[in-house]
PDB file of C-alpha atoms in Angstrom:
ATOM      1  CA  MET A   8     198.615 104.119  64.182  1.00  0.00           C
ATOM      2  CA  ASN A   9     198.025 105.345  60.712  1.00  0.00           C
ATOM      3  CA  GLY A  10     194.203 105.761  59.296  1.00  0.00           C
ATOM      4  CA  THR A  11     192.718 108.589  59.012  1.00  0.00           C
ATOM      5  CA  GLY A  12     189.830 107.353  61.091  1.00  0.00           C
ATOM      6  CA  ALA A  13     192.594 106.865  64.373  1.00  0.00           C
ATOM      7  CA  ARG A  14     193.596 110.395  63.852  1.00  0.00           C
ATOM      8  CA  ARG A  15     190.097 111.297  64.874  1.00  0.00           C
ATOM      9  CA  SER A  16     190.127 108.298  67.660  1.00  0.00           C
ATOM     10  CA  LEU A  17     193.261 110.186  69.128  1.00  0.00           C
ATOM     11  CA  ARG A  18     191.394 112.977  69.781  1.00  0.00           C
ATOM     12  CA  GLN A  19     189.107 111.714  72.572  1.00  0.00           C
ATOM     13  CA  SER A  20     222.204  96.543  77.884  1.00  0.00           C
ATOM     14  CA  ALA A  21     223.054  99.760  79.398  1.00  0.00           C
ATOM     15  CA  ALA A  22     226.488  99.147  77.208  1.00  0.00           C
ATOM     16  CA  LEU A  23     225.732 101.552  73.394  1.00  0.00           C
ATOM     17  CA  ALA A  24     227.154 101.273  70.338  1.00  0.00           C
ATOM     18  CA  LEU A  25     226.592 104.791  69.402  1.00  0.00           C
ATOM     19  CA  SER A  26     227.671 104.115  65.863  1.00  0.00           C
ATOM     20  CA  SER A  27     227.419 105.442  62.439  1.00  0.00           C
ATOM     21  CA  VAL A  28     223.938 104.964  61.525  1.00  0.00           C
ATOM     22  CA  LEU A  29     222.827 108.965  60.865  1.00  0.00           C
ATOM     23  CA  LEU A  30     226.424 108.053  58.025  1.00  0.00           C
ATOM     24  CA  LEU A  31     224.614 105.205  56.625  1.00  0.00           C
ATOM     25  CA  THR A  32     222.646 105.231  52.662  1.00  0.00           C
ATOM     26  CA  ALA A  33     219.852 103.409  52.328  1.00  0.00           C
ATOM     27  CA  ALA A  34     220.804  99.770  51.077  1.00  0.00           C
ATOM     28  CA  ALA A  35     217.271  99.644  50.412  1.00  0.00           C
ATOM     29  CA  CYS A  36     213.505 101.799  50.303  1.00  0.00           C
ATOM     30  CA  THR A  37     210.101 101.353  48.707  1.00  0.00           C
ATOM     31  CA  GLY A  38     209.518 104.364  49.584  1.00  0.00           C
ATOM     32  CA  THR A  39     206.097 105.934  48.263  1.00  0.00           C
ATOM     33  CA  ALA A  40     203.697 108.164  49.331  1.00  0.00           C
ATOM     34  CA  GLU A  41     200.245 108.944  49.532  1.00  0.00           C
ATOM     35  CA  GLY A  42     198.906 111.793  47.571  1.00  0.00           C
ATOM     36  CA  THR A  43     202.873 112.936  47.661  1.00  0.00           C
ATOM     37  CA  ARG A  44     206.349 112.356  46.091  1.00  0.00           C
ATOM     38  CA  PRO A  45     208.361 111.241  49.148  1.00  0.00           C
ATOM     39  CA  ALA A  46     210.940 113.962  50.673  1.00  0.00           C
ATOM     40  CA  GLY A  47     214.572 113.165  50.263  1.00  0.00           C
ATOM     41  CA  THR A  48     214.191 109.188  50.191  1.00  0.00           C
ATOM     42  CA  THR A  49     217.586 107.456  49.386  1.00  0.00           C
ATOM     43  CA  GLY A  50     218.343 105.000  47.639  1.00  0.00           C
ATOM     44  CA  GLU A  51     217.477 101.656  45.321  1.00  0.00           C
ATOM     45  CA  ALA A  52     213.897 100.517  44.838  1.00  0.00           C
ATOM     46  CA  GLY A  53     212.759  97.249  44.787  1.00  0.00           C
ATOM     47  CA  ILE A  54     215.648  95.765  46.475  1.00  0.00           C
ATOM     48  CA  THR A  55     214.878  92.338  48.534  1.00  0.00           C
ATOM     49  CA  ALA A  56     217.564  91.060  50.756  1.00  0.00           C
ATOM     50  CA  GLU A  57     215.876  89.551  53.189  1.00  0.00           C
ATOM     51  CA  ALA A  58     219.182  90.886  55.962  1.00  0.00           C
ATOM     52  CA  GLY A  59     217.945  90.305  59.632  1.00  0.00           C
ATOM     53  CA  ILE A  60     219.128  91.777  63.035  1.00  0.00           C
ATOM     54  CA  THR A  61     219.068  90.492  66.528  1.00  0.00           C
ATOM     55  CA  GLY A  62     217.597  92.457  69.064  1.00  0.00           C
ATOM     56  CA  GLU A  63     221.305  92.539  70.779  1.00  0.00           C
ATOM     57  CA  ALA A  64     222.656  95.236  68.132  1.00  0.00           C
ATOM     58  CA  SER A  65     222.036  98.383  69.106  1.00  0.00           C
ATOM     59  CA  THR A  66     222.709 101.385  66.943  1.00  0.00           C
ATOM     60  CA  GLY A  67     222.084 104.938  68.179  1.00  0.00           C
ATOM     61  CA  PRO A  68     222.811 108.577  66.598  1.00  0.00           C
ATOM     62  CA  THR A  69     226.095 109.930  65.568  1.00  0.00           C
ATOM     63  CA  PRO A  70     228.728 111.329  66.846  1.00  0.00           C
ATOM     64  CA  PRO A  71     227.400 110.164  69.981  1.00  0.00           C
ATOM     65  CA  GLY A  72     229.319 113.381  72.243  1.00  0.00           C
ATOM     66  CA  GLU A  73     226.615 114.765  70.503  1.00  0.00           C
ATOM     67  CA  TRP A  74     223.878 112.828  71.663  1.00  0.00           C
ATOM     68  CA  ARG A  75     222.860 111.691  75.733  1.00  0.00           C
ATOM     69  CA  LEU A  76     220.775 108.570  76.096  1.00  0.00           C
ATOM     70  CA  VAL A  77     217.219 109.985  78.244  1.00  0.00           C
ATOM     71  CA  LEU A  78     215.525 106.609  78.100  1.00  0.00           C
ATOM     72  CA  ASN A  79     216.622 103.458  77.959  1.00  0.00           C
ATOM     73  CA  ASP A  80     214.662  99.899  79.080  1.00  0.00           C
ATOM     74  CA  GLU A  81     215.652  96.776  78.606  1.00  0.00           C
ATOM     75  CA  PHE A  82     213.128  95.266  80.491  1.00  0.00           C
ATOM     76  CA  ASP A  83     215.183  93.378  82.366  1.00  0.00           C
ATOM     77  CA  GLY A  84     212.819  92.895  85.015  1.00  0.00           C
ATOM     78  CA  LYS A  85     209.891  91.045  86.438  1.00  0.00           C
ATOM     79  CA  GLU A  86     207.240  93.675  85.995  1.00  0.00           C
ATOM     80  CA  LEU A  87     206.820  96.980  83.486  1.00  0.00           C
ATOM     81  CA  ASP A  88     208.578 100.066  85.045  1.00  0.00           C
ATOM     82  CA  ASP A  89     205.497 101.941  85.526  1.00  0.00           C
ATOM     83  CA  ARG A  90     207.549 105.216  85.897  1.00  0.00           C
ATOM     84  CA  THR A  91     207.686 104.770  82.073  1.00  0.00           C
ATOM     85  CA  TRP A  92     205.002 102.974  81.319  1.00  0.00           C
ATOM     86  CA  THR A  93     201.547 103.153  81.230  1.00  0.00           C
ATOM     87  CA  THR A  94     199.250 100.390  79.354  1.00  0.00           C
ATOM     88  CA  CYS A  95     196.668 101.951  77.804  1.00  0.00           C
ATOM     89  CA  TYR A  96     196.074 105.375  76.133  1.00  0.00           C
ATOM     90  CA  ASP A  97     195.845 108.513  77.438  1.00  0.00           C
ATOM     91  CA  TRP A  98     191.726 107.468  78.096  1.00  0.00           C
ATOM     92  CA  ASN A  99     192.214 105.390  79.323  1.00  0.00           C
ATOM     93  CA  LYS A 100     189.580 104.050  81.401  1.00  0.00           C
ATOM     94  CA  ASP A 101     189.535 100.158  83.022  1.00  0.00           C
ATOM     95  CA  GLY A 102     190.842  99.730  79.461  1.00  0.00           C
ATOM     96  CA  CYS A 103     190.893 101.025  75.832  1.00  0.00           C
ATOM     97  CA  THR A 104     190.840 100.725  72.377  1.00  0.00           C
ATOM     98  CA  ASN A 105     191.400 102.701  69.527  1.00  0.00           C
ATOM     99  CA  SER A 106     187.631 103.222  67.601  1.00  0.00           C
ATOM    100  CA  GLY A 107     188.234 105.172  64.385  1.00  0.00           C
ATOM    101  CA  ASN A 108     190.214 102.269  63.289  1.00  0.00           C
ATOM    102  CA  ASP A 109     187.433  99.646  63.661  1.00  0.00           C
ATOM    103  CA  GLU A 110     189.905  97.392  66.130  1.00  0.00           C
ATOM    104  CA  LEU A 111     188.389  93.950  67.353  1.00  0.00           C
ATOM    105  CA  GLN A 112     190.607  94.242  70.857  1.00  0.00           C
ATOM    106  CA  TRP A 113     190.669  95.712  74.146  1.00  0.00           C
ATOM    107  CA  TYR A 114     193.711  96.732  75.565  1.00  0.00           C
ATOM    108  CA  LEU A 115     193.932  95.183  79.005  1.00  0.00           C
ATOM    109  CA  PRO A 116     196.687  95.744  81.774  1.00  0.00           C
ATOM    110  CA  GLU A 117     197.719  92.140  82.216  1.00  0.00           C
ATOM    111  CA  GLN A 118     198.276  91.264  78.007  1.00  0.00           C
ATOM    112  CA  VAL A 119     200.989  93.181  79.094  1.00  0.00           C
ATOM    113  CA  SER A 120     204.200  90.766  80.211  1.00  0.00           C
ATOM    114  CA  VAL A 121     207.838  91.759  81.231  1.00  0.00           C
ATOM    115  CA  GLY A 122     210.192  88.625  81.282  1.00  0.00           C
ATOM    116  CA  ASP A 123     213.188  86.614  79.908  1.00  0.00           C
ATOM    117  CA  GLY A 124     214.280  89.999  78.827  1.00  0.00           C
ATOM    118  CA  GLU A 125     211.617  91.368  76.586  1.00  0.00           C
ATOM    119  CA  LEU A 126     208.286  93.404  76.757  1.00  0.00           C
ATOM    120  CA  THR A 127     205.273  90.934  75.302  1.00  0.00           C
ATOM    121  CA  LEU A 128     202.514  92.318  74.549  1.00  0.00           C
ATOM    122  CA  THR A 129     199.331  89.418  73.929  1.00  0.00           C
ATOM    123  CA  ALA A 130     196.569  89.054  72.426  1.00  0.00           C
ATOM    124  CA  GLU A 131     193.979  86.820  72.843  1.00  0.00           C
ATOM    125  CA  ARG A 132     190.881  85.733  70.824  1.00  0.00           C
ATOM    126  CA  ARG A 133     188.850  86.533  74.800  1.00  0.00           C
ATOM    127  CA  GLU A 134     185.680  88.291  74.099  1.00  0.00           C
ATOM    128  CA  THR A 135     186.280  91.884  76.688  1.00  0.00           C
ATOM    129  CA  ARG A 136     183.583  94.129  77.475  1.00  0.00           C
ATOM    130  CA  GLY A 137     184.971  98.002  77.428  1.00  0.00           C
ATOM    131  CA  SER A 138     183.789 100.349  79.776  1.00  0.00           C
ATOM    132  CA  ASP A 139     182.195 102.108  76.773  1.00  0.00           C
ATOM    133  CA  ASP A 140     179.353  98.878  76.827  1.00  0.00           C
ATOM    134  CA  GLU A 141     180.916  98.052  73.123  1.00  0.00           C
ATOM    135  CA  THR A 142     181.816  93.645  73.382  1.00  0.00           C
ATOM    136  CA  TYR A 143     184.886  93.233  71.907  1.00  0.00           C
ATOM    137  CA  PRO A 144     185.911  89.421  70.713  1.00  0.00           C
ATOM    138  CA  TRP A 145     189.744  90.355  71.936  1.00  0.00           C
ATOM    139  CA  THR A 146     192.074  91.394  73.510  1.00  0.00           C
ATOM    140  CA  SER A 147     194.972  92.385  73.710  1.00  0.00           C
ATOM    141  CA  GLY A 148     198.239  94.131  75.709  1.00  0.00           C
ATOM    142  CA  MET A 149     199.807  97.772  74.593  1.00  0.00           C
ATOM    143  CA  VAL A 150     202.062  99.816  76.467  1.00  0.00           C
ATOM    144  CA  SER A 151     202.846 104.286  76.203  1.00  0.00           C
ATOM    145  CA  THR A 152     204.139 107.150  78.141  1.00  0.00           C
ATOM    146  CA  GLY A 153     201.110 108.713  78.534  1.00  0.00           C
ATOM    147  CA  ARG A 154     198.540 109.071  80.837  1.00  0.00           C
ATOM    148  CA  ASP A 155     197.116 106.998  83.225  1.00  0.00           C
ATOM    149  CA  ASP A 156     193.957 108.498  82.524  1.00  0.00           C
ATOM    150  CA  TRP A 157     193.056 111.948  80.843  1.00  0.00           C
ATOM    151  CA  TYR A 158     193.285 114.379  83.427  1.00  0.00           C
ATOM    152  CA  ALA A 159     196.973 112.880  84.471  1.00  0.00           C
ATOM    153  CA  GLU A 160     200.429 114.454  83.919  1.00  0.00           C
ATOM    154  CA  PRO A 161     201.889 111.726  81.043  1.00  0.00           C
ATOM    155  CA  ARG A 162     204.692 110.669  82.223  1.00  0.00           C
ATOM    156  CA  ARG A 163     207.785 110.975  79.577  1.00  0.00           C
ATOM    157  CA  THR A 164     207.285 113.711  76.617  1.00  0.00           C
ATOM    158  CA  PHE A 165     209.645 113.805  73.762  1.00  0.00           C
ATOM    159  CA  THR A 166     210.068 116.951  71.398  1.00  0.00           C
ATOM    160  CA  TYR A 167     212.470 115.772  68.943  1.00  0.00           C
ATOM    161  CA  GLY A 168     215.789 113.218  69.215  1.00  0.00           C
ATOM    162  CA  TYR A 169     216.835 109.474  68.470  1.00  0.00           C
ATOM    163  CA  PHE A 170     214.184 106.464  69.219  1.00  0.00           C
ATOM    164  CA  GLU A 171     214.806 103.630  68.258  1.00  0.00           C
ATOM    165  CA  ALA A 172     213.439  99.454  69.578  1.00  0.00           C
ATOM    166  CA  ALA A 173     214.201  96.519  69.101  1.00  0.00           C
ATOM    167  CA  ILE A 174     211.104  94.457  68.613  1.00  0.00           C
ATOM    168  CA  ARG A 175     210.015  90.960  67.072  1.00  0.00           C
ATOM    169  CA  ILE A 176     206.486  90.632  65.542  1.00  0.00           C
ATOM    170  CA  PRO A 177     203.469  88.250  65.481  1.00  0.00           C
ATOM    171  CA  PRO A 178     203.998  86.119  62.683  1.00  0.00           C
ATOM    172  CA  GLU A 179     199.818  85.714  62.590  1.00  0.00           C
ATOM    173  CA  GLU A 180     198.017  86.888  60.405  1.00  0.00           C
ATOM    174  CA  GLY A 181     195.200  90.033  61.826  1.00  0.00           C
ATOM    175  CA  MET A 182     197.595  91.650  63.263  1.00  0.00           C
ATOM    176  CA  PHE A 183     198.856  95.181  63.271  1.00  0.00           C
ATOM    177  CA  PRO A 184     202.304  96.014  65.679  1.00  0.00           C
ATOM    178  CA  ALA A 185     203.472  99.100  65.882  1.00  0.00           C
ATOM    179  CA  PHE A 186     206.076 101.789  67.255  1.00  0.00           C
ATOM    180  CA  TRP A 187     204.644 105.329  66.946  1.00  0.00           C
ATOM    181  CA  LEU A 188     204.579 108.796  68.843  1.00  0.00           C
ATOM    182  CA  MET A 189     201.464 110.708  69.203  1.00  0.00           C
ATOM    183  CA  PRO A 190     201.071 114.687  70.031  1.00  0.00           C
ATOM    184  CA  ALA A 191     200.936 114.886  74.496  1.00  0.00           C
ATOM    185  CA  SER A 192     197.611 117.071  73.833  1.00  0.00           C
ATOM    186  CA  ARG A 193     195.777 113.664  72.331  1.00  0.00           C
ATOM    187  CA  PHE A 194     195.551 115.627  68.652  1.00  0.00           C
ATOM    188  CA  THR A 195     196.008 114.777  65.961  1.00  0.00           C
ATOM    189  CA  PRO A 196     197.617 115.369  63.156  1.00  0.00           C
ATOM    190  CA  PRO A 197     201.197 115.557  63.561  1.00  0.00           C
ATOM    191  CA  GLU A 198     201.598 111.569  64.370  1.00  0.00           C
ATOM    192  CA  ILE A 199     205.070 109.565  63.987  1.00  0.00           C
ATOM    193  CA  ASP A 200     204.301 106.233  62.504  1.00  0.00           C
ATOM    194  CA  ILE A 201     208.735 104.222  62.986  1.00  0.00           C
ATOM    195  CA  MET A 202     206.476 100.995  61.847  1.00  0.00           C
ATOM    196  CA  GLU A 203     203.475  99.422  61.273  1.00  0.00           C
ATOM    197  CA  PHE A 204     202.267  96.466  59.780  1.00  0.00           C
ATOM    198  CA  LEU A 205     199.635  96.480  57.868  1.00  0.00           C
ATOM    199  CA  ASP A 206     197.229  93.148  56.265  1.00  0.00           C
ATOM    200  CA  THR A 207     201.571  91.788  56.031  1.00  0.00           C
ATOM    201  CA  ASN A 208     204.280  90.913  58.339  1.00  0.00           C
ATOM    202  CA  ARG A 209     207.282  91.309  55.450  1.00  0.00           C
ATOM    203  CA  GLN A 210     206.590  94.776  54.269  1.00  0.00           C
ATOM    204  CA  VAL A 211     206.672  97.381  57.522  1.00  0.00           C
ATOM    205  CA  SER A 212     205.175 100.883  56.876  1.00  0.00           C
ATOM    206  CA  MET A 213     206.895 103.948  58.104  1.00  0.00           C
ATOM    207  CA  TYR A 214     204.302 107.563  58.107  1.00  0.00           C
ATOM    208  CA  VAL A 215     204.028 111.244  59.076  1.00  0.00           C
ATOM    209  CA  HIS A 216     201.130 112.570  59.437  1.00  0.00           C
ATOM    210  CA  TRP A 217     200.485 116.603  59.304  1.00  0.00           C
ATOM    211  CA  ARG A 218     198.198 119.263  58.908  1.00  0.00           C
ATOM    212  CA  ASP A 219     198.392 121.240  55.563  1.00  0.00           C
ATOM    213  CA  ALA A 220     197.944 124.934  54.846  1.00  0.00           C
ATOM    214  CA  ASP A 221     194.516 124.677  54.019  1.00  0.00           C
ATOM    215  CA  GLY A 222     193.916 122.906  57.495  1.00  0.00           C
ATOM    216  CA  ASP A 223     193.433 119.166  55.234  1.00  0.00           C
ATOM    217  CA  GLU A 224     195.187 116.292  57.004  1.00  0.00           C
ATOM    218  CA  ALA A 225     198.001 114.763  55.267  1.00  0.00           C
ATOM    219  CA  ARG A 226     200.081 112.190  55.284  1.00  0.00           C
ATOM    220  CA  GLN A 227     203.556 110.583  53.682  1.00  0.00           C
ATOM    221  CA  ARG A 228     204.619 106.419  53.952  1.00  0.00           C
ATOM    222  CA  GLY A 229     207.526 104.847  53.170  1.00  0.00           C
ATOM    223  CA  THR A 230     207.362 101.745  52.881  1.00  0.00           C
ATOM    224  CA  TYR A 231     210.608  98.862  53.340  1.00  0.00           C
ATOM    225  CA  GLY A 232     210.862  95.225  52.218  1.00  0.00           C
ATOM    226  CA  PRO A 233     210.168  92.179  51.258  1.00  0.00           C
ATOM    227  CA  VAL A 234     211.400  91.209  54.625  1.00  0.00           C
ATOM    228  CA  ASP A 235     210.957  88.013  56.846  1.00  0.00           C
ATOM    229  CA  PHE A 236     210.362  90.491  59.771  1.00  0.00           C
ATOM    230  CA  PRO A 237     208.347  87.492  62.061  1.00  0.00           C
ATOM    231  CA  ALA A 238     211.458  85.592  62.069  1.00  0.00           C
ATOM    232  CA  GLU A 239     213.333  87.598  64.499  1.00  0.00           C
ATOM    233  CA  PHE A 240     214.127  91.485  66.090  1.00  0.00           C
ATOM    234  CA  HIS A 241     215.360  94.131  63.719  1.00  0.00           C
ATOM    235  CA  VAL A 242     215.703  97.427  65.168  1.00  0.00           C
ATOM    236  CA  PHE A 243     213.076 100.480  63.756  1.00  0.00           C
ATOM    237  CA  GLY A 244     214.490 103.739  64.651  1.00  0.00           C
ATOM    238  CA  LEU A 245     213.816 107.579  64.117  1.00  0.00           C
ATOM    239  CA  LEU A 246     215.688 110.848  64.180  1.00  0.00           C
ATOM    240  CA  TRP A 247     213.594 113.438  64.738  1.00  0.00           C
ATOM    241  CA  GLU A 248     215.338 116.872  64.134  1.00  0.00           C
ATOM    242  CA  ALA A 249     213.039 119.686  63.662  1.00  0.00           C
ATOM    243  CA  ASP A 250     214.516 119.601  59.554  1.00  0.00           C
ATOM    244  CA  LYS A 251     214.663 116.418  58.574  1.00  0.00           C
ATOM    245  CA  LEU A 252     213.288 112.913  59.972  1.00  0.00           C
ATOM    246  CA  VAL A 253     214.554 109.983  59.393  1.00  0.00           C
ATOM    247  CA  TRP A 254     213.758 106.466  59.516  1.00  0.00           C
ATOM    248  CA  TYR A 255     215.758 103.335  59.642  1.00  0.00           C
ATOM    249  CA  VAL A 256     215.136  99.715  59.819  1.00  0.00           C
ATOM    250  CA  ASP A 257     218.389  97.548  61.132  1.00  0.00           C
ATOM    251  CA  GLY A 258     220.440 100.902  61.016  1.00  0.00           C
ATOM    252  CA  VAL A 259     219.754 101.200  57.009  1.00  0.00           C
ATOM    253  CA  GLU A 260     218.174 104.875  56.553  1.00  0.00           C
ATOM    254  CA  ARG A 261     214.927 103.853  54.869  1.00  0.00           C
ATOM    255  CA  LEU A 262     212.715 106.603  54.406  1.00  0.00           C
ATOM    256  CA  ARG A 263     214.114 109.944  54.998  1.00  0.00           C
ATOM    257  CA  VAL A 264     210.794 113.945  54.661  1.00  0.00           C
ATOM    258  CA  THR A 265     212.456 116.851  55.268  1.00  0.00           C
ATOM    259  CA  ASP A 266     209.750 119.887  53.782  1.00  0.00           C
ATOM    260  CA  THR A 267     209.804 121.474  57.449  1.00  0.00           C
ATOM    261  CA  GLU A 268     205.551 122.048  57.199  1.00  0.00           C
ATOM    262  CA  ARG A 269     205.646 117.699  57.672  1.00  0.00           C
ATOM    263  CA  ILE A 270     207.676 117.275  60.763  1.00  0.00           C
ATOM    264  CA  PRO A 271     205.764 118.012  63.367  1.00  0.00           C
ATOM    265  CA  ASP A 272     207.149 120.663  66.582  1.00  0.00           C
ATOM    266  CA  VAL A 273     205.505 119.053  69.354  1.00  0.00           C
ATOM    267  CA  PRO A 274     206.145 117.109  72.622  1.00  0.00           C
ATOM    268  CA  MET A 275     205.170 113.842  71.653  1.00  0.00           C
ATOM    269  CA  GLU A 276     204.389 110.163  74.032  1.00  0.00           C
ATOM    270  CA  ILE A 277     205.470 106.519  73.081  1.00  0.00           C
ATOM    271  CA  LEU A 278     203.623 103.821  72.269  1.00  0.00           C
ATOM    272  CA  LEU A 279     203.846  99.718  71.159  1.00  0.00           C
ATOM    273  CA  ASN A 280     200.708  98.324  70.522  1.00  0.00           C
ATOM    274  CA  LEU A 281     199.944  94.920  69.468  1.00  0.00           C
ATOM    275  CA  ALA A 282     195.918  96.139  67.798  1.00  0.00           C
ATOM    276  CA  VAL A 283     194.296  93.324  66.069  1.00  0.00           C
ATOM    277  CA  GLY A 284     191.615  93.320  62.730  1.00  0.00           C
ATOM    278  CA  VAL A 285     192.948  96.315  60.318  1.00  0.00           C
ATOM    279  CA  PRO A 286     192.662  96.348  57.866  1.00  0.00           C
ATOM    280  CA  LYS A 287     191.268  93.142  58.466  1.00  0.00           C
ATOM    281  CA  SER A 288     189.896  90.354  60.834  1.00  0.00           C
ATOM    282  CA  PRO A 289     192.394  87.120  62.087  1.00  0.00           C
ATOM    283  CA  PRO A 290     192.005  84.444  60.965  1.00  0.00           C
ATOM    284  CA  GLU A 291     189.428  81.804  62.343  1.00  0.00           C
ATOM    285  CA  SER A 292     192.547  79.766  62.809  1.00  0.00           C
ATOM    286  CA  VAL A 293     194.686  82.648  64.505  1.00  0.00           C
ATOM    287  CA  ASP A 294     193.358  82.757  68.469  1.00  0.00           C
ATOM    288  CA  THR A 295     196.668  84.393  70.015  1.00  0.00           C
ATOM    289  CA  ALA A 296     199.356  86.218  68.913  1.00  0.00           C
ATOM    290  CA  ARG A 297     202.599  87.897  70.129  1.00  0.00           C
ATOM    291  CA  MET A 298     204.611  90.146  69.985  1.00  0.00           C
ATOM    292  CA  HIS A 299     207.849  90.689  72.292  1.00  0.00           C
ATOM    293  CA  VAL A 300     210.449  94.307  72.636  1.00  0.00           C
ATOM    294  CA  ASP A 301     214.016  94.121  73.613  1.00  0.00           C
ATOM    295  CA  TRP A 302     214.586  97.636  74.271  1.00  0.00           C
ATOM    296  CA  VAL A 303     213.283 100.709  74.061  1.00  0.00           C
ATOM    297  CA  ARG A 304     215.981 103.552  73.872  1.00  0.00           C
ATOM    298  CA  VAL A 305     216.123 107.672  73.031  1.00  0.00           C
ATOM    299  CA  TRP A 306     218.445 110.119  72.934  1.00  0.00           C
ATOM    300  CA  GLU A 307     218.356 113.801  72.962  1.00  0.00           C
ATOM    301  CA  GLN A 308     220.554 116.381  71.734  1.00  0.00           C
ATOM    302  CA  ARG A 309     222.752 117.713  74.566  1.00  0.00           C
TER     303      ARG A 309
END
């Protein structure tokens, strides 16, 4: 997840419409880089049209003959599929958090639920004592294709592919929902943030983090909005290949990176989480929030 502190902390329906998403040009892109110019962003900056999409819609890579679906969780059951997902970071010990971001939540399995065809991550203002002996004012949920604990093997890792999830973010202030990729090595950078919402629920941020030739940590950011994202599900996608990273929102390209120095080439885990208090605490009137995920899909080239 976004932030230098976060990177330091990380060291410790079956019917698929494989459509023409990669042929689409951006209808809107406000891609910006922090310290660098975006490499290959397309479209017009500043478009403000609010064209949403429901979770029923599926995009996907093209041409379809060159790709195979390797992960497809529709969350149609009543329990989380523990063959694919765990409910913490790789440093799970009776729960976990990302202390480098000064987040307010302690993640626990009971904050993750599956029902009515959705995965739900629930944040609650409930004081929780973590196994790190710190007390957290919030409890929340996350899922990862990683490990049950530091010494276990990750469930699923991916090097290149097309990643997609239909997500409805919470409307409450003070939440930090994210859909991202972290190295199976547990050391970052690199890191790819497919979507993050920082101090807003109307503008999505997209990041890639890398280490430059001098060994310094660097990042590039793209943004898209304003859109009333909490009003409905939106599809967030990423094409990750050796020579490019392309981010999509609702099937439309929003950011492109082609500088290979910035593109990861290591196995990575998928994470979805609802963090709390980044960059600021929720108002006192907020006691709970929910992030809903309709499905997660990954394709790899044959």
